[in-house]
C-alpha cells in the first residue's frame, strides 16, 4: 500500500517547517459513525531484508481526503 503509493514522490515542506508526503490511502468500510473507529498501521522497509537506520519520525498525521 504505502510503498507503491509513495514511489517517485518527494516530500513537500509545509509552512510550519514540517515535511509532508502521502504514504498511502485506505478506505474504512463500516464503523459505527461516532468518529471513534480504530486503525492500526506500521512503517517498515518492504523492498529489502536489511534493517535500516537514519530516518527519525517525530510524528505522523492521519487525515481524511476532505482536508
mmCIF file with all atom_site columns, C-alpha atoms in Angstrom:
data_model
loop_
_atom_site.group_PDB
_atom_site.id
_atom_site.type_symbol
_atom_site.label_atom_id
_atom_site.label_alt_id
_atom_site.label_comp_id
_atom_site.label_asym_id
_atom_site.label_entity_id
_atom_site.label_seq_id
_atom_site.pdbx_PDB_ins_code
_atom_site.Cartn_x
_atom_site.Cartn_y
_atom_site.Cartn_z
_atom_site.occupancy
_atom_site.B_iso_or_equiv
_atom_site.pdbx_formal_charge
_atom_site.auth_seq_id
_atom_site.auth_comp_id
_atom_site.auth_asym_id
_atom_site.auth_atom_id
_atom_site.pdbx_PDB_model_num
ATOM 1  C CA . UNK A 1 1  ? 0.000   0.000  0.000  1.00 0.00 ? 1  UNK A CA 1
ATOM 2  C CA . UNK A 1 2  ? 2.330   2.767  1.175  1.00 0.00 ? 2  UNK A CA 1
ATOM 3  C CA . UNK A 1 3  ? 5.383   1.665  -0.785 1.00 0.00 ? 3  UNK A CA 1
ATOM 4  C CA . UNK A 1 4  ? 3.643   1.713  -4.173 1.00 0.00 ? 4  UNK A CA 1
ATOM 5  C CA . UNK A 1 5  ? 1.738   4.917  -3.396 1.00 0.00 ? 5  UNK A CA 1
ATOM 6  C CA . UNK A 1 6  ? 4.855   6.888  -2.463 1.00 0.00 ? 6  UNK A CA 1
ATOM 7  C CA . UNK A 1 7  ? 7.297   5.681  -5.157 1.00 0.00 ? 7  UNK A CA 1
ATOM 8  C CA . UNK A 1 8  ? 8.712   8.648  -7.027 1.00 0.00 ? 8  UNK A CA 1
ATOM 9  C CA . UNK A 1 9  ? 7.062   11.201 -4.759 1.00 0.00 ? 9  UNK A CA 1
ATOM 10 C CA . UNK A 1 10 ? 9.113   13.788 -2.935 1.00 0.00 ? 10 UNK A CA 1
ATOM 11 C CA . UNK A 1 11 ? 8.129   15.374 0.370  1.00 0.00 ? 11 UNK A CA 1
ATOM 12 C CA . UNK A 1 12 ? 6.960   18.974 0.326  1.00 0.00 ? 12 UNK A CA 1
ATOM 13 C CA . UNK A 1 13 ? 7.802   21.492 3.032  1.00 0.00 ? 13 UNK A CA 1
ATOM 14 C CA . UNK A 1 14 ? 4.776   22.901 4.815  1.00 0.00 ? 14 UNK A CA 1
ATOM 15 C CA . UNK A 1 15 ? 4.527   26.449 6.135  1.00 0.00 ? 15 UNK A CA 1
ATOM 16 C CA . UNK A 1 16 ? 5.317   25.249 9.664  1.00 0.00 ? 16 UNK A CA 1
ATOM 17 C CA . UNK A 1 17 ? 8.656   23.683 8.619  1.00 0.00 ? 17 UNK A CA 1
ATOM 18 C CA . UNK A 1 18 ? 7.478   20.052 8.687  1.00 0.00 ? 18 UNK A CA 1
ATOM 19 C CA . UNK A 1 19 ? 7.850   17.825 5.629  1.00 0.00 ? 19 UNK A CA 1
ATOM 20 C CA . UNK A 1 20 ? 4.763   16.128 4.215  1.00 0.00 ? 20 UNK A CA 1
ATOM 21 C CA . UNK A 1 21 ? 4.393   13.127 1.901  1.00 0.00 ? 21 UNK A CA 1
ATOM 22 C CA . UNK A 1 22 ? 1.432   10.880 1.157  1.00 0.00 ? 22 UNK A CA 1
ATOM 23 C CA . UNK A 1 23 ? 2.318   7.344  2.212  1.00 0.00 ? 23 UNK A CA 1
ATOM 24 C CA . UNK A 1 24 ? -0.905  5.723  1.064  1.00 0.00 ? 24 UNK A CA 1
ATOM 25 C CA . UNK A 1 25 ? -4.672  5.691  1.189  1.00 0.00 ? 25 UNK A CA 1
ATOM 26 C CA . UNK A 1 26 ? -7.182  3.443  2.876  1.00 0.00 ? 26 UNK A CA 1
ATOM 27 C CA . UNK A 1 27 ? -10.935 3.048  2.959  1.00 0.00 ? 27 UNK A CA 1
ATOM 28 C CA . UNK A 1 28 ? -12.726 2.350  6.216  1.00 0.00 ? 28 UNK A CA 1
ATOM 29 C CA . UNK A 1 29 ? -15.909 0.472  5.384  1.00 0.00 ? 29 UNK A CA 1
ATOM 30 C CA . UNK A 1 30 ? -18.290 0.276  8.280  1.00 0.00 ? 30 UNK A CA 1
ATOM 31 C CA . UNK A 1 31 ? -17.758 1.641  11.740 1.00 0.00 ? 31 UNK A CA 1
ATOM 32 C CA . UNK A 1 32 ? -20.465 2.992  13.989 1.00 0.00 ? 32 UNK A CA 1
ATOM 33 C CA . UNK A 1 33 ? -20.174 6.601  12.778 1.00 0.00 ? 33 UNK A CA 1
ATOM 34 C CA . UNK A 1 34 ? -19.183 8.159  16.103 1.00 0.00 ? 34 UNK A CA 1
ATOM 35 C CA . UNK A 1 35 ? -15.665 9.032  14.895 1.00 0.00 ? 35 UNK A CA 1
ATOM 36 C CA . UNK A 1 36 ? -14.047 6.583  17.308 1.00 0.00 ? 36 UNK A CA 1
ATOM 37 C CA . UNK A 1 37 ? -13.049 3.855  14.837 1.00 0.00 ? 37 UNK A CA 1
ATOM 38 C CA . UNK A 1 38 ? -9.675  2.186  15.454 1.00 0.00 ? 38 UNK A CA 1
ATOM 39 C CA . UNK A 1 39 ? -6.893  1.924  12.889 1.00 0.00 ? 39 UNK A CA 1
ATOM 40 C CA . UNK A 1 40 ? -3.518  0.230  13.184 1.00 0.00 ? 40 UNK A CA 1
ATOM 41 C CA . UNK A 1 41 ? -0.579  0.995  10.904 1.00 0.00 ? 41 UNK A CA 1
ATOM 42 C CA . UNK A 1 42 ? 3.174   0.420  10.774 1.00 0.00 ? 42 UNK A CA 1
ATOM 43 C CA . UNK A 1 43 ? 6.144   1.952  8.971  1.00 0.00 ? 43 UNK A CA 1
ATOM 44 C CA . UNK A 1 44 ? 8.695   -0.545 7.660  1.00 0.00 ? 44 UNK A CA 1
ATOM 45 C CA . UNK A 1 45 ? 11.023  -1.381 4.765  1.00 0.00 ? 45 UNK A CA 1
ATOM 46 C CA . UNK A 1 46 ? 9.374   -3.653 2.208  1.00 0.00 ? 46 UNK A CA 1
ATOM 47 C CA . UNK A 1 47 ? 11.869  -3.691 -0.695 1.00 0.00 ? 47 UNK A CA 1
ATOM 48 C CA . UNK A 1 48 ? 14.765  -5.286 1.173  1.00 0.00 ? 48 UNK A CA 1
ATOM 49 C CA . UNK A 1 49 ? 15.620  -7.567 4.056  1.00 0.00 ? 49 UNK A CA 1
ATOM 50 C CA . UNK A 1 50 ? 18.242  -5.418 5.806  1.00 0.00 ? 50 UNK A CA 1
ATOM 51 C CA . UNK A 1 51 ? 17.457  -3.319 8.852  1.00 0.00 ? 51 UNK A CA 1
ATOM 52 C CA . UNK A 1 52 ? 17.579  0.389  8.106  1.00 0.00 ? 52 UNK A CA 1
ATOM 53 C CA . UNK A 1 53 ? 18.719  3.293  10.236 1.00 0.00 ? 53 UNK A CA 1
ATOM 54 C CA . UNK A 1 54 ? 18.656  7.025  9.862  1.00 0.00 ? 54 UNK A CA 1
ATOM 55 C CA . UNK A 1 55 ? 15.173  8.429  9.446  1.00 0.00 ? 55 UNK A CA 1
ATOM 56 C CA . UNK A 1 56 ? 13.627  9.833  12.592 1.00 0.00 ? 56 UNK A CA 1
ATOM 57 C CA . UNK A 1 57 ? 9.841   10.026 12.599 1.00 0.00 ? 57 UNK A CA 1
ATOM 58 C CA . UNK A 1 58 ? 8.650   12.628 15.106 1.00 0.00 ? 58 UNK A CA 1
ATOM 59 C CA . UNK A 1 59 ? 5.014   12.476 14.138 1.00 0.00 ? 59 UNK A CA 1
ATOM 60 C CA . UNK A 1 60 ? 2.507   11.071 11.677 1.00 0.00 ? 60 UNK A CA 1
ATOM 61 C CA . UNK A 1 61 ? -0.747  12.845 10.916 1.00 0.00 ? 61 UNK A CA 1
ATOM 62 C CA . UNK A 1 62 ? -3.616  10.813 9.509  1.00 0.00 ? 62 UNK A CA 1
ATOM 63 C CA . UNK A 1 63 ? -6.417  12.837 7.966  1.00 0.00 ? 63 UNK A CA 1
ATOM 64 C CA . UNK A 1 64 ? -9.393  12.354 5.710  1.00 0.00 ? 64 UNK A CA 1
ATOM 65 C CA . UNK A 1 65 ? -9.254  13.136 1.990  1.00 0.00 ? 65 UNK A CA 1
ATOM 66 C CA . UNK A 1 66 ? -11.668 16.000 2.579  1.00 0.00 ? 66 UNK A CA 1
ATOM 67 C CA . UNK A 1 67 ? -8.976  18.040 4.409  1.00 0.00 ? 67 UNK A CA 1
#
